[in-house]
Short mmCIF file of C-alpha atoms in Angstrom, two decimals:
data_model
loop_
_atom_site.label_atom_id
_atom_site.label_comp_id
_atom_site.label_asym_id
_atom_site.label_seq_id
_atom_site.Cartn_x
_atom_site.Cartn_y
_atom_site.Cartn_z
CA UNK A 924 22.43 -44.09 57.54
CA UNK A 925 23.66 -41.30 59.35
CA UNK A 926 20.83 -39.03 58.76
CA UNK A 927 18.44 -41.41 59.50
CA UNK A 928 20.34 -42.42 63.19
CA UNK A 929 19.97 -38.78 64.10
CA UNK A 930 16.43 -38.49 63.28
CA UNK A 931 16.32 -41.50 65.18
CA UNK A 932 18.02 -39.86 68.15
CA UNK A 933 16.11 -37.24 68.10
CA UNK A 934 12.35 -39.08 67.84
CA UNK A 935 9.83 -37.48 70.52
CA UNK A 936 7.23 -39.90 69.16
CA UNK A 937 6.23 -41.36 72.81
CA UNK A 938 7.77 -38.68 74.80
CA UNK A 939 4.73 -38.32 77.02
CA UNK A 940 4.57 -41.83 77.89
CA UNK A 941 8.11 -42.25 79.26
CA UNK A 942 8.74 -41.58 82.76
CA UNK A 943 12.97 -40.51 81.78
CA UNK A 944 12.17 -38.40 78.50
CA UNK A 945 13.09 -39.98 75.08
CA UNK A 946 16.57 -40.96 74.78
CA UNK A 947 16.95 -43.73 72.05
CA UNK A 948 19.80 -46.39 72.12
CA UNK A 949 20.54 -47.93 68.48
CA UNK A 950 23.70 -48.29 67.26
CA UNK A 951 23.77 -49.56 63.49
CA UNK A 952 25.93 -48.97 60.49
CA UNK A 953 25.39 -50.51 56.38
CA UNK A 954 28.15 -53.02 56.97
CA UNK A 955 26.88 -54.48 60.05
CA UNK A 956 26.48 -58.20 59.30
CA UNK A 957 24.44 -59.20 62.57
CA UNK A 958 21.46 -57.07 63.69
CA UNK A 959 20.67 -58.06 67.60
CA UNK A 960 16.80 -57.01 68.32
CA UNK A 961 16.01 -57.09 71.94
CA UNK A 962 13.44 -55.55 74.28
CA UNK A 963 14.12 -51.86 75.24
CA UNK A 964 16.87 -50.38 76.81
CA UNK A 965 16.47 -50.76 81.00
CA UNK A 966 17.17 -47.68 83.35
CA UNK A 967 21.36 -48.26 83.33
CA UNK A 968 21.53 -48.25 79.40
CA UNK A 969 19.07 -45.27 79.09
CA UNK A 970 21.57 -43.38 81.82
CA UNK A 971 24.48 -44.51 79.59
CA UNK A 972 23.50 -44.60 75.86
CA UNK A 973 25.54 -47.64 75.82
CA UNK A 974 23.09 -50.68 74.85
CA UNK A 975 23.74 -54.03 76.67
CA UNK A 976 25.92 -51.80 78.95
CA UNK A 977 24.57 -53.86 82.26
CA UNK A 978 24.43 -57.65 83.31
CA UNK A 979 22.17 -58.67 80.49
CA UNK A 980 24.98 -57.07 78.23
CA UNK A 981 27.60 -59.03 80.15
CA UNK A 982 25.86 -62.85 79.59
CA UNK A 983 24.65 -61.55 76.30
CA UNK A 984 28.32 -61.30 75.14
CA UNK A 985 29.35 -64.70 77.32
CA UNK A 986 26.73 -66.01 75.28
CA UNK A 987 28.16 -64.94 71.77
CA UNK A 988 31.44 -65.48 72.68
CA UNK A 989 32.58 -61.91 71.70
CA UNK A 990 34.72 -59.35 73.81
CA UNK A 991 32.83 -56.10 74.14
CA UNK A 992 35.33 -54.44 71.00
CA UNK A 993 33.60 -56.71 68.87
CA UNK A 994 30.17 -56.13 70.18
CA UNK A 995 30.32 -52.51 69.80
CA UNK A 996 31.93 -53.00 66.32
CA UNK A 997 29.05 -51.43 64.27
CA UNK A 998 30.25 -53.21 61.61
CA UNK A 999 30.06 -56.77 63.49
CA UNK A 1000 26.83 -55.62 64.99
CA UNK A 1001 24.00 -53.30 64.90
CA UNK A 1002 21.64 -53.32 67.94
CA UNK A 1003 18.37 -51.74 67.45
CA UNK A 1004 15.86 -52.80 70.28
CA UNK A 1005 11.76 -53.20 69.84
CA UNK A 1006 11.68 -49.92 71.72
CA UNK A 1007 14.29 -47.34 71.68
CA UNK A 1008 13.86 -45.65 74.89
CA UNK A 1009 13.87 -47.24 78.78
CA UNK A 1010 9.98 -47.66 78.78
CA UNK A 1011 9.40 -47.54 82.96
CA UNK A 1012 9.59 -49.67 85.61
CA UNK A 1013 6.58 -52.15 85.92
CA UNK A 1014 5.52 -54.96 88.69
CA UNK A 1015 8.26 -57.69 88.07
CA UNK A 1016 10.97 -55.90 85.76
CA UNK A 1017 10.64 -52.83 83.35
CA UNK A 1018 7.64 -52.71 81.06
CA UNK A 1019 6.92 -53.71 77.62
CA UNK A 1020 8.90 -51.99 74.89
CA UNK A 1021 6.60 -49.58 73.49
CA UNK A 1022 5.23 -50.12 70.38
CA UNK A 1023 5.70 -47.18 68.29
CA UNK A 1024 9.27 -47.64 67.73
CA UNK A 1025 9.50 -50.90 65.61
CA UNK A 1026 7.14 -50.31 63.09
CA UNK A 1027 8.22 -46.45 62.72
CA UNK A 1028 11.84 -47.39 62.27
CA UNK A 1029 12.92 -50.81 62.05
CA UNK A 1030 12.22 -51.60 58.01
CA UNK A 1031 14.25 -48.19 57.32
CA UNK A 1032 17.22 -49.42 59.22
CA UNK A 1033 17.30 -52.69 58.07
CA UNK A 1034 17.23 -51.48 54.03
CA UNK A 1035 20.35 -49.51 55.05
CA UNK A 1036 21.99 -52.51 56.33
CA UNK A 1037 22.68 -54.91 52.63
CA UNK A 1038 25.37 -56.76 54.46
CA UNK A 1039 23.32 -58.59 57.14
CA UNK A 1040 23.22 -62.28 57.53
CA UNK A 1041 21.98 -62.64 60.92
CA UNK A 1042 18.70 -61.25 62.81
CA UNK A 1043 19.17 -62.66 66.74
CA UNK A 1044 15.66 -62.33 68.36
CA UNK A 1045 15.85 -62.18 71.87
CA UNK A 1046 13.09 -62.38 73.95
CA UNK A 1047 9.44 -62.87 73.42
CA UNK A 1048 9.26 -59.07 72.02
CA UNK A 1049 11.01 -59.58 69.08
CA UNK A 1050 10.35 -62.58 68.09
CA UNK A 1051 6.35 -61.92 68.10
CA UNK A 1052 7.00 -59.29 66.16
CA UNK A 1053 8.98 -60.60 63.60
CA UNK A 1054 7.97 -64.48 63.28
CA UNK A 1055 4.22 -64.24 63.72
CA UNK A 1056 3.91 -67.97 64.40
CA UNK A 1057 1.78 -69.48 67.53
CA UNK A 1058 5.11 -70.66 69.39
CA UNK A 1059 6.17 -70.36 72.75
CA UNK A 1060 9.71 -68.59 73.17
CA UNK A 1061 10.77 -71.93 74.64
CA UNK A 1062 9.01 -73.61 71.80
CA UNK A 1063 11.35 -70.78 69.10
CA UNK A 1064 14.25 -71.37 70.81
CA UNK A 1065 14.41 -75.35 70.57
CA UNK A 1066 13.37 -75.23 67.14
CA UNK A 1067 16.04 -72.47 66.52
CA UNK A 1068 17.49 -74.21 63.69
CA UNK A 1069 14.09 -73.69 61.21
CA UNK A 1070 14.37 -70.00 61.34
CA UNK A 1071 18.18 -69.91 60.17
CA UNK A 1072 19.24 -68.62 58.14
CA UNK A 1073 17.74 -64.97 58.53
CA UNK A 1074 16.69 -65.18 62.42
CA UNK A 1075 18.36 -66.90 65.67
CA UNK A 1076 16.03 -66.70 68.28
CA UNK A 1077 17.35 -66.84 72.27
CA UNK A 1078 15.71 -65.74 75.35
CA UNK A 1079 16.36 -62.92 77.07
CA UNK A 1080 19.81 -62.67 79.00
CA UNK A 1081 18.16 -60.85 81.85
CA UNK A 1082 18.82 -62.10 85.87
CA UNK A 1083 15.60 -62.09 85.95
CA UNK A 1084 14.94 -64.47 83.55
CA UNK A 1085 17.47 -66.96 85.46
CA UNK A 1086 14.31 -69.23 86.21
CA UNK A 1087 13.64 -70.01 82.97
CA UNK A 1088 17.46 -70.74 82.01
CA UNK A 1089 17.49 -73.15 85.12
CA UNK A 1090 14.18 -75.16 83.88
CA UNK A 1091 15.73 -75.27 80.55
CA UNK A 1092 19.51 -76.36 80.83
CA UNK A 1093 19.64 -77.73 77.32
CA UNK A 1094 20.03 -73.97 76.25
CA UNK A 1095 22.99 -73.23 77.48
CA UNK A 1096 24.16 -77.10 76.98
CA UNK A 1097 23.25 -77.08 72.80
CA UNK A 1098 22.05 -73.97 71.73
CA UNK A 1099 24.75 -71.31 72.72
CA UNK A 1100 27.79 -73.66 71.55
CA UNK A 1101 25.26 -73.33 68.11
CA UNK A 1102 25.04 -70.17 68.44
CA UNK A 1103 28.47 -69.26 69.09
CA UNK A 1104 29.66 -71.37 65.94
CA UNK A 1105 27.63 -69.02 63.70
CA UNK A 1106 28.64 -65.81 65.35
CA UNK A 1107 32.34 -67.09 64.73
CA UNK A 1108 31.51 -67.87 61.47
CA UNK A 1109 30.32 -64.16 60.18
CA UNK A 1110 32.84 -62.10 62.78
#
């Protein structure tokens, strides 16, 4: 694991196509028993090379009901995003993860990782990538309970994506007191 982290670290696969230079945030170890895939990391985490170290970090944890010891326990959880490196800023928000870093690294990570019980999806990103069904993200996230036991798909804890959470109240009403049982259940 640790050799492959620092070749990780030090991947220059997309260099020319990010407007910071590479600097890849994944933080994973072969006892981690939950494996949190987001998006990419966003301009504060790439400055920090802390992942989830902003407000999406902050609800993400309110969400899990976990103090940030136990979210940067590597052996609670390993956080390897759908693109390693803070991809830009686009339009509304930062651009799409790019694509070269889940295929390229992903399936190694996750055969060093036996102990994992728990894949949380979050966001549309990840859960394309990894369910291949025709659902919506709302759609995923309702039906939560057919992809257990391997994957737990959420939305996104961005502000940004505060619209969507206020159209869909019955998230934070049933599906995070859900998902908070099973997080307590393998921490």
């Amino acid at each position: 694991m640790k050799g492959l982290l620092r070749n990780i670290s030090q991947c220059t696969l997309c260099k020319t196509c990010l407007p910071l230079g590479p600097r890849p945030v994944v933080t994973a170890n072969p006892k981690s028993k939950i494996v949190i895939i987001g998006q990419a990391p966003g301009k504060k985490v790439h400055a920090s090379g802390i992942p989830w170290d902003d407000q999406s970090g902050k609800k993400l944890r309110q969400w899990l009901n976990v103090t940030e010891e136990e979210f940067y326990d590597t052996n609670n959880f390993a956080i390897m995003p759908m693109g390693f490196c803070y991809p830009g800023k686009g339009k509304t928000g930062d651009l799409p993860p790019r694509k070269e870093c889940a295929p390229q690294w992903h399936k190694a990570l996750l055969d060093k990782m036996p102990h994992v019980e728990l894949i949380l999806l979050i966001g549309a990103y990840a859960q394309n990538y990894y369910l291949k069904d025709k659902k919506t993200l709302t759609e995923r996230v309702g039906d939560y309970q057919n992809y257990l036991p391997t994957y737990f798909p959420i939305p996104h804890p961005s502000p940004t994506n505060r619209f969507w959470r206020a159209k869909n109240p019955w998230f934070e009403e049933l599906v995070v007191p859900q998902l908070r049982e099973k997080i307590s259940e393998l921490l």
